[in-house]
PDB file of C-alpha atoms in Angstrom:
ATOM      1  CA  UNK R 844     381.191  10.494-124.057  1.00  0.00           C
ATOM      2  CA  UNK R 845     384.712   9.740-124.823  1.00  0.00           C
ATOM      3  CA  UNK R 846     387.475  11.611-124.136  1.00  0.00           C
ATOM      4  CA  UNK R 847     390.067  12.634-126.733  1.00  0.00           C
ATOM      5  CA  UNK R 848     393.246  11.368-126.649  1.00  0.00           C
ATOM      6  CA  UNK R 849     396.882  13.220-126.637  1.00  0.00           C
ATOM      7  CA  UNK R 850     397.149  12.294-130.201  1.00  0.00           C
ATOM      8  CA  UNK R 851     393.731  14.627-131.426  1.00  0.00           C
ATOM      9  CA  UNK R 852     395.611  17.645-129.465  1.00  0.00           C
ATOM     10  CA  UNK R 853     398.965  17.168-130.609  1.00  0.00           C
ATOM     11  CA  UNK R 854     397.087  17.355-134.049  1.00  0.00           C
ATOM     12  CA  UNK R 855     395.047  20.413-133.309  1.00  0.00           C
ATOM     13  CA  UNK R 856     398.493  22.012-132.251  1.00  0.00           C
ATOM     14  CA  UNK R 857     400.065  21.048-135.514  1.00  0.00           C
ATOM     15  CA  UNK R 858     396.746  22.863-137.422  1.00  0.00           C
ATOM     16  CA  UNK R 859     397.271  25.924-135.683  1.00  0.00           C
ATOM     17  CA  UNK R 860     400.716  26.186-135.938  1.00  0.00           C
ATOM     18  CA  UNK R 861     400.214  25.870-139.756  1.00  0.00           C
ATOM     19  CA  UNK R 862     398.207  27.937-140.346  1.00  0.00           C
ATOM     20  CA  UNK R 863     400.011  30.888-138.432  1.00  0.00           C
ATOM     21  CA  UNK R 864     403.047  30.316-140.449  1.00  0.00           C
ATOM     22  CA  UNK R 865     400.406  30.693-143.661  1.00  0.00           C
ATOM     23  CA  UNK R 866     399.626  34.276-141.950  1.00  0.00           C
ATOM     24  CA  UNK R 867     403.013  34.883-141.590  1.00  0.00           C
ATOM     25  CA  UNK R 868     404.207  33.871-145.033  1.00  0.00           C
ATOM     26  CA  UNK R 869     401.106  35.762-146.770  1.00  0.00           C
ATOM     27  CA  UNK R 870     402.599  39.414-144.922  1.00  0.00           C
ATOM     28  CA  UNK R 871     405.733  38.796-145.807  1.00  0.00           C
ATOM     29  CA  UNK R 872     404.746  38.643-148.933  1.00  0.00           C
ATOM     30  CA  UNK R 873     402.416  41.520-148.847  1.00  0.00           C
ATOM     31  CA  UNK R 874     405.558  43.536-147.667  1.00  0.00           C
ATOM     32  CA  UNK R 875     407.456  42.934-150.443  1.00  0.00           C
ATOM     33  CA  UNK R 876     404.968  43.403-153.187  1.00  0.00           C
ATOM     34  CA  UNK R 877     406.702  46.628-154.886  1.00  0.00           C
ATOM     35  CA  UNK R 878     402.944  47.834-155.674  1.00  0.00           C
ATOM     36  CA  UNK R 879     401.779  47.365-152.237  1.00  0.00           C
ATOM     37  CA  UNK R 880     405.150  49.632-150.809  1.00  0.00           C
ATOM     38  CA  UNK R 881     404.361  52.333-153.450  1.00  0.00           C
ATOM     39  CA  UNK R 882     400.951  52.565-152.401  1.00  0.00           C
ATOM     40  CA  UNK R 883     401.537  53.264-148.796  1.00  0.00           C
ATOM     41  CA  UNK R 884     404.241  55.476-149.613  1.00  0.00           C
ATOM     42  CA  UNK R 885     401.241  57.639-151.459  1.00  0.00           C
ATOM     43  CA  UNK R 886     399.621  57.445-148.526  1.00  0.00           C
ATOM     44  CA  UNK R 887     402.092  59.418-146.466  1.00  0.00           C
ATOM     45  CA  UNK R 888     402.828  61.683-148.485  1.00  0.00           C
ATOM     46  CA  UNK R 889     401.408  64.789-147.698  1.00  0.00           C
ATOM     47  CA  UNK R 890     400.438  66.276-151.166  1.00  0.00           C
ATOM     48  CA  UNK R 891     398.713  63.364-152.180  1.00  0.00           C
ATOM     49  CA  UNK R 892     396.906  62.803-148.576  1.00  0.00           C
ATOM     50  CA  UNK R 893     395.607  67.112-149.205  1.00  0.00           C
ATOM     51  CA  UNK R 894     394.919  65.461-152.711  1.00  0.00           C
ATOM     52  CA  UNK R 895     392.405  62.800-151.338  1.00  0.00           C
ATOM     53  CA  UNK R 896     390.667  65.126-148.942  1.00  0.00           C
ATOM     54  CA  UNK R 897     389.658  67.407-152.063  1.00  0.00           C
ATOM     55  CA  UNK R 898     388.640  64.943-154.345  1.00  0.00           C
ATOM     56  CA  UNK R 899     386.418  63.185-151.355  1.00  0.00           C
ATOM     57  CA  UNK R 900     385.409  67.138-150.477  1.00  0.00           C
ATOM     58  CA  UNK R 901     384.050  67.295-154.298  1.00  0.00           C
ATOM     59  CA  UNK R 902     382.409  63.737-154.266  1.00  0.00           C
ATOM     60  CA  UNK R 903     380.396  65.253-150.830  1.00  0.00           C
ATOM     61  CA  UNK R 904     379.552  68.418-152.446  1.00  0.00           C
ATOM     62  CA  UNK R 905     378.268  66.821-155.924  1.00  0.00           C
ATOM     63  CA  UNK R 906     376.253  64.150-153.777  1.00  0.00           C
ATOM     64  CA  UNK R 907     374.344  66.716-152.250  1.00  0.00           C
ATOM     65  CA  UNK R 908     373.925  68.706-155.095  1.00  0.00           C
ATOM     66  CA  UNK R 909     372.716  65.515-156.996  1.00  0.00           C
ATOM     67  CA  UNK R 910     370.219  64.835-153.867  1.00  0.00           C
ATOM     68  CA  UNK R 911     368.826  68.476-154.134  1.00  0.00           C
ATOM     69  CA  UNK R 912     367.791  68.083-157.852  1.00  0.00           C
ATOM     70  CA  UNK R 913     366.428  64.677-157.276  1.00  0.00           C
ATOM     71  CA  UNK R 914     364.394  67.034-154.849  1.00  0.00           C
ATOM     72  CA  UNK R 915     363.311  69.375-157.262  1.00  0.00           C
ATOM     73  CA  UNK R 916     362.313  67.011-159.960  1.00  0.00           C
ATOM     74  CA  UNK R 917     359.979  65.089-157.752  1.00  0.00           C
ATOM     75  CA  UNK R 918     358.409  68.579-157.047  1.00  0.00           C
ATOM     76  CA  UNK R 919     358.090  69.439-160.721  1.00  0.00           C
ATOM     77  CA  UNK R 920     356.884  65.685-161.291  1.00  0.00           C
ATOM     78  CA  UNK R 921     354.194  66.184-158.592  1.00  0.00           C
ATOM     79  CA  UNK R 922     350.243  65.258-158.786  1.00  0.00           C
ATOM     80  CA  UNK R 923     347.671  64.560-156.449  1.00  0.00           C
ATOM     81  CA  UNK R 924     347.447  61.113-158.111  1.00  0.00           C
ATOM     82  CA  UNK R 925     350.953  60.066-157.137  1.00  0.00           C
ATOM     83  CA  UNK R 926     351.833  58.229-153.827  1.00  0.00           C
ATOM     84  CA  UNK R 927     353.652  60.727-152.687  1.00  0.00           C
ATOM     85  CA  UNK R 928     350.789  63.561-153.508  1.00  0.00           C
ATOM     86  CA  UNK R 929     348.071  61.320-152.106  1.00  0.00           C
ATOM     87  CA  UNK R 930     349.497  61.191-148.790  1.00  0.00           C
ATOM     88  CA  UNK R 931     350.747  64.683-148.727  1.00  0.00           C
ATOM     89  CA  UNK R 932     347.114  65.777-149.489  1.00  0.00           C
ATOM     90  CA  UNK R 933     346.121  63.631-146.358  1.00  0.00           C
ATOM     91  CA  UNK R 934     348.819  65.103-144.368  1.00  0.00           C
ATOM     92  CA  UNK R 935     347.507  68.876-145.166  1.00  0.00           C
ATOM     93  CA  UNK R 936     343.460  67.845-144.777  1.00  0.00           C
ATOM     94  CA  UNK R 937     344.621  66.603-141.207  1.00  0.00           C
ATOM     95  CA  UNK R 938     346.337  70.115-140.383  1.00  0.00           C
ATOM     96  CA  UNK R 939     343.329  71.839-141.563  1.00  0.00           C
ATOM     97  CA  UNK R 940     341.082  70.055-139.756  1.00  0.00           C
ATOM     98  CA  UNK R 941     343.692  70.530-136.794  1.00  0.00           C
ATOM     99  CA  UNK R 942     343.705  74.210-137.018  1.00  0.00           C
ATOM    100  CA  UNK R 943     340.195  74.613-137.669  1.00  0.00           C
ATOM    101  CA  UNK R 944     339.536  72.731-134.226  1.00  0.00           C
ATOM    102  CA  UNK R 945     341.915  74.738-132.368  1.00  0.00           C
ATOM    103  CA  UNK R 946     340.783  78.075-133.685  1.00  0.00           C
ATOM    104  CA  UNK R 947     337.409  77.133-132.620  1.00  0.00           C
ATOM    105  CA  UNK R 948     338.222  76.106-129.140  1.00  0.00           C
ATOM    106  CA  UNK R 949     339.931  79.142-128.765  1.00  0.00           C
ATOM    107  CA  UNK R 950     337.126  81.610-130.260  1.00  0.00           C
ATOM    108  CA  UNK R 951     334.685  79.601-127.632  1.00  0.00           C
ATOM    109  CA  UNK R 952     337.316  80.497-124.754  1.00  0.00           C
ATOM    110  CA  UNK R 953     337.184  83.948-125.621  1.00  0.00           C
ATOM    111  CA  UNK R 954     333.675  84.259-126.144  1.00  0.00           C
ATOM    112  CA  UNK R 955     332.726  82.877-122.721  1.00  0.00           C
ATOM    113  CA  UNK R 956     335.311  84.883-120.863  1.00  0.00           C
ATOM    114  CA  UNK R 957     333.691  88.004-122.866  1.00  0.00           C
ATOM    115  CA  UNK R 958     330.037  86.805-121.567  1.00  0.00           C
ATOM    116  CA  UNK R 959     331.299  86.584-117.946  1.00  0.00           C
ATOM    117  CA  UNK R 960     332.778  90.135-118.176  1.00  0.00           C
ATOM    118  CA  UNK R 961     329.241  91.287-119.836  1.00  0.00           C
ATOM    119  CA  UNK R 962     327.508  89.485-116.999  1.00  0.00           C
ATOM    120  CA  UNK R 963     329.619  91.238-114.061  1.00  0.00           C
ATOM    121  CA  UNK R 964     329.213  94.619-115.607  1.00  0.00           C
ATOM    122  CA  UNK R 965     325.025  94.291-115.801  1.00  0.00           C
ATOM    123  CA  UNK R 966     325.266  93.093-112.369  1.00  0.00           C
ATOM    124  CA  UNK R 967     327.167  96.344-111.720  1.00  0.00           C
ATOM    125  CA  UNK R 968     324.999  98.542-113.776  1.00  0.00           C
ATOM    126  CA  UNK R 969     321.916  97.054-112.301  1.00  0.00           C
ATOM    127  CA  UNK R 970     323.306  97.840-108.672  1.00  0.00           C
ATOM    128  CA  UNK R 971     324.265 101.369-109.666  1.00  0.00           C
ATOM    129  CA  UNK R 972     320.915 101.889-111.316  1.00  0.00           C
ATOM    130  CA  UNK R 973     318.921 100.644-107.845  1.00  0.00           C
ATOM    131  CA  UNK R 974     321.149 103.184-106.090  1.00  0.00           C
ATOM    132  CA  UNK R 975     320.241 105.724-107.908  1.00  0.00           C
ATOM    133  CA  UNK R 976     316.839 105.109-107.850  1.00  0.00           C
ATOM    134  CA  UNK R 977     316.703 104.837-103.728  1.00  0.00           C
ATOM    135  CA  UNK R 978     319.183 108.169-104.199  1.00  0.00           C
ATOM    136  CA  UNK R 979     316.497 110.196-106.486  1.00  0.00           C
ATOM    137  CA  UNK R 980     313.902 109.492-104.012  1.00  0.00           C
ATOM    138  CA  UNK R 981     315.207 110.164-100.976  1.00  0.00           C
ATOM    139  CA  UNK R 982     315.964 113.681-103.047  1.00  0.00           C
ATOM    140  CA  UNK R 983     312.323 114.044-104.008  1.00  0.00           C
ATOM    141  CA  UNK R 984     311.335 113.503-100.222  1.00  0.00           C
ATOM    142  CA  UNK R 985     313.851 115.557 -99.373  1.00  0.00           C
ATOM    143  CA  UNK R 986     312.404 118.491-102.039  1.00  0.00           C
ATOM    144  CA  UNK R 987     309.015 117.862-100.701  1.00  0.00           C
ATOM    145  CA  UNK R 988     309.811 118.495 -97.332  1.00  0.00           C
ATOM    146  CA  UNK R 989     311.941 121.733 -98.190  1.00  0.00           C
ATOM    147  CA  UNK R 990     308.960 123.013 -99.213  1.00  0.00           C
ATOM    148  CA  UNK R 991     306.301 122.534 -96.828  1.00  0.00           C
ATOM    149  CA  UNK R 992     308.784 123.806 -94.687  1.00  0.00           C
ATOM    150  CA  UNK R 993     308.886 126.838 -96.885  1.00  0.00           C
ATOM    151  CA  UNK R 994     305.112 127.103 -96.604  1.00  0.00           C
ATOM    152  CA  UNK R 995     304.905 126.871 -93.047  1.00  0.00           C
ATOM    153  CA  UNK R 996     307.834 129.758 -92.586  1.00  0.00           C
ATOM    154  CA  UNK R 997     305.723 131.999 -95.086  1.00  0.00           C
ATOM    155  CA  UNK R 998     302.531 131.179 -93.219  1.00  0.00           C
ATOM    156  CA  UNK R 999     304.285 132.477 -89.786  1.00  0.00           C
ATOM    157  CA  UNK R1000     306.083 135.204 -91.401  1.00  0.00           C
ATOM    158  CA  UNK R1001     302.345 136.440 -92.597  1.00  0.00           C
ATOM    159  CA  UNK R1002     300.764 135.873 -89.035  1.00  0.00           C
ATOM    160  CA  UNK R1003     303.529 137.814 -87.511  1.00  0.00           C
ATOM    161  CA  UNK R1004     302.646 140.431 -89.926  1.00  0.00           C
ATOM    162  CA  UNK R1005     299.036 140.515 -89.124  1.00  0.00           C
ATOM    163  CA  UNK R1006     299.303 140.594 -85.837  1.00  0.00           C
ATOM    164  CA  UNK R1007     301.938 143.347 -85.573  1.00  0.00           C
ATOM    165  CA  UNK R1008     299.909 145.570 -87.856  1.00  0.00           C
ATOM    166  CA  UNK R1009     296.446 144.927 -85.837  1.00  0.00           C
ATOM    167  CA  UNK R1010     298.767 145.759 -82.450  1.00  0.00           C
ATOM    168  CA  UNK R1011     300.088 148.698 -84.131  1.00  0.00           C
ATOM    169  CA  UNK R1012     296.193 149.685 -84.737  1.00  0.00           C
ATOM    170  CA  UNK R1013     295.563 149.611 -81.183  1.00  0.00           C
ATOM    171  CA  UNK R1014     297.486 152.619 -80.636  1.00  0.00           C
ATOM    172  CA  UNK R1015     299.444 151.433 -78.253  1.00  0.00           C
ATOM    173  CA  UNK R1016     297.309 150.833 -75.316  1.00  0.00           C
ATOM    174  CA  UNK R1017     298.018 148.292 -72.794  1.00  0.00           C
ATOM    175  CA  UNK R1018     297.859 144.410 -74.412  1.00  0.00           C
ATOM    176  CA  UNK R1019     296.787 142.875 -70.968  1.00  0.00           C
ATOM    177  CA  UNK R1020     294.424 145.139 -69.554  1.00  0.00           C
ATOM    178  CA  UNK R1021     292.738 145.630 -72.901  1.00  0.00           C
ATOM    179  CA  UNK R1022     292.497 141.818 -73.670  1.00  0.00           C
ATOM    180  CA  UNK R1023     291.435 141.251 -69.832  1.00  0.00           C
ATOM    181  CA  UNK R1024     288.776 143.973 -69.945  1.00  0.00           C
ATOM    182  CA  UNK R1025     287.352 142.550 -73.556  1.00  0.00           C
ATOM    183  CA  UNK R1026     287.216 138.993 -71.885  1.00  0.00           C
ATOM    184  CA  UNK R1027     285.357 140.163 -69.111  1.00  0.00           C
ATOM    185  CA  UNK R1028     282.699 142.375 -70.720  1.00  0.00           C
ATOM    186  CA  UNK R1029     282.860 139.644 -73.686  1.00  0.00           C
ATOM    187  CA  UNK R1030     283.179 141.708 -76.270  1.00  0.00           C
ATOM    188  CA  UNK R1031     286.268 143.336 -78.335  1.00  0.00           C
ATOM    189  CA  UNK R1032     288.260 141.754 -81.286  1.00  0.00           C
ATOM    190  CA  UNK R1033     288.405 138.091 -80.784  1.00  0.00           C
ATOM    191  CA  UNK R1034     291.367 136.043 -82.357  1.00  0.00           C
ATOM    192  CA  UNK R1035     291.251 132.735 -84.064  1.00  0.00           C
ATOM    193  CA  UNK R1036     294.280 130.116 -83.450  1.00  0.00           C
ATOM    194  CA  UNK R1037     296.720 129.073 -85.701  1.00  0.00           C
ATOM    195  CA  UNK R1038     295.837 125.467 -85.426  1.00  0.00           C
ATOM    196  CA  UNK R1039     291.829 126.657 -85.433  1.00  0.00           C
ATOM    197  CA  UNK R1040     293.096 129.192 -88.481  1.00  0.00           C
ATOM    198  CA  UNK R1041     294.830 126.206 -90.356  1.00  0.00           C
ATOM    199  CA  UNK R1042     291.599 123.985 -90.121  1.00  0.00           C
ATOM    200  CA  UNK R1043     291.007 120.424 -88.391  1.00  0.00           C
ATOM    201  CA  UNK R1044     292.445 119.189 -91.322  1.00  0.00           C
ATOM    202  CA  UNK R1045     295.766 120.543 -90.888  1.00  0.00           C
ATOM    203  CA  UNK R1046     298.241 118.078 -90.316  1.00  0.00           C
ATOM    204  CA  UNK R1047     301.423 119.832 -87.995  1.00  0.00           C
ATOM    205  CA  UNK R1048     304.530 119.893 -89.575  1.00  0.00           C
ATOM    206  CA  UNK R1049     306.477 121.268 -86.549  1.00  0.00           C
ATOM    207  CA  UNK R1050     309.588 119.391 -85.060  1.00  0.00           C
ATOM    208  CA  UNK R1051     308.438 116.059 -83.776  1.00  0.00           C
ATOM    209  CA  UNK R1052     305.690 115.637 -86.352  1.00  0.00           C
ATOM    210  CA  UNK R1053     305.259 113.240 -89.044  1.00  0.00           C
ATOM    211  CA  UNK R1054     305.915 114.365 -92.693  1.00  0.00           C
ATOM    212  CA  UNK R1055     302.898 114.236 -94.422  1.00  0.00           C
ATOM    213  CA  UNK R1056     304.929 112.992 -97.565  1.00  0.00           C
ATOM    214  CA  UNK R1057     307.302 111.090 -96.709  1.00  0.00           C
ATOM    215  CA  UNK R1058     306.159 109.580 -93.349  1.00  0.00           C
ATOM    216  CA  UNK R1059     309.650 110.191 -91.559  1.00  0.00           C
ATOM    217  CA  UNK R1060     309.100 112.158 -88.119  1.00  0.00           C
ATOM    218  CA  UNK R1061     310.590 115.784 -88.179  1.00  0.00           C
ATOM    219  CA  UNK R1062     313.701 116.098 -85.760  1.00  0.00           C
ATOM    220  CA  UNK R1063     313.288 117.678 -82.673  1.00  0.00           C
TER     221      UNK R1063
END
């Protein structure tokens, strides 16, 4: 490629030059324009600058009043046929559908947090109800073996009576010699056990015995 000579940049120079003192020429002229001075002596004045800011105050307010009843008559112009009322249908069928899903999700969380709850408190009611169950019987046994033990106190209580009442009959002579002196001629009263009285059937109750309801040995 060749290279350019001095005489292409000493013409380049000359360009440049030229059109600099163009630039210079068209300000100067600018600067002198009476109209041009006048208007940037408007400028800084101060009246005319609070001037300015009120009329471009008013221009904002009046384009934002002109946007809001743009607003309001493309409300008052609405349909569902329109653009605008097709897709804002669309827009509200989607929300529905949105809510409607996440009121669901939540009734099913509540729901199976209720049947959890319902499920710990049969649990708890079924425990309760199998301790009071084992509770009422052991009472029962309990009851049953009150009373037999009522029934063998009266039984005594009678036999104590019988036998004080056939010693008081003897009229007071000797217990040994008379019993020894019966036994040996084999005669006088003779006296029946209180097992033998009770039958072979009798099944003891006394300390150490088996409860004949229950099953549970007697303590000692």
């Amino acid at each position: 490629m060749a290279r350019a000579g001095p005489p292409d940049q000493k013409e380049e120079a000359t360009n440049l030059q030229a059109q600099v003192a163009a630039k210079r020429n068209q300000k100067s002229r600018a600067a002198a324009d009476p109209n041009i001075v006048q208007v940037r002596q408007l400028l800084l004045d101060p009246a005319v600058h609070r001037e300015f800011q009120r009329l471009q105050h008013d221009a904002e307010s009046k384009a934002q009043e002109i946007k809001q009843l743009k607003d309001e008559l493309k409300a008052v112009s609405f349909s569902q046929e329109s653009k605008a009322g097709r897709l804002l249908m669309a827009k509200c069928r989607a929300l529905q559908d949105e809510n409607e899903e996440m009121g669901k999700e939540l009734s099913e969380g509540k729901v199976h947090a209720l049947e959890r709850q319902v499920a710990l408190a049969k649990g708890y009611v079924d425990d309760m109800r199998k301790g009071y169950n084992e509770l009422e019987d052991h009472c029962a046994a309990l009851d049953e073996e009150a009373e037999d033990l009522q029934r063998q106190v009266f039984n005594l209580k009678r036999e104590v009576k019988e036998l004080e009442a056939r010693e008081s009959s003897w009229g007071g002579r000797d217990r040994g010699g008379y019993l020894g002196g019966s036994k040996a001629a084999g005669g006088g009263p003779k006296y029946t056990s209180y097992n033998n009285k009770r039958g072979p059937n009798h099944t003891d109750s006394g300390p150490g015995s088996a409860d004949r309801y229950t099953g549970r040995k007697r303590p000692r």
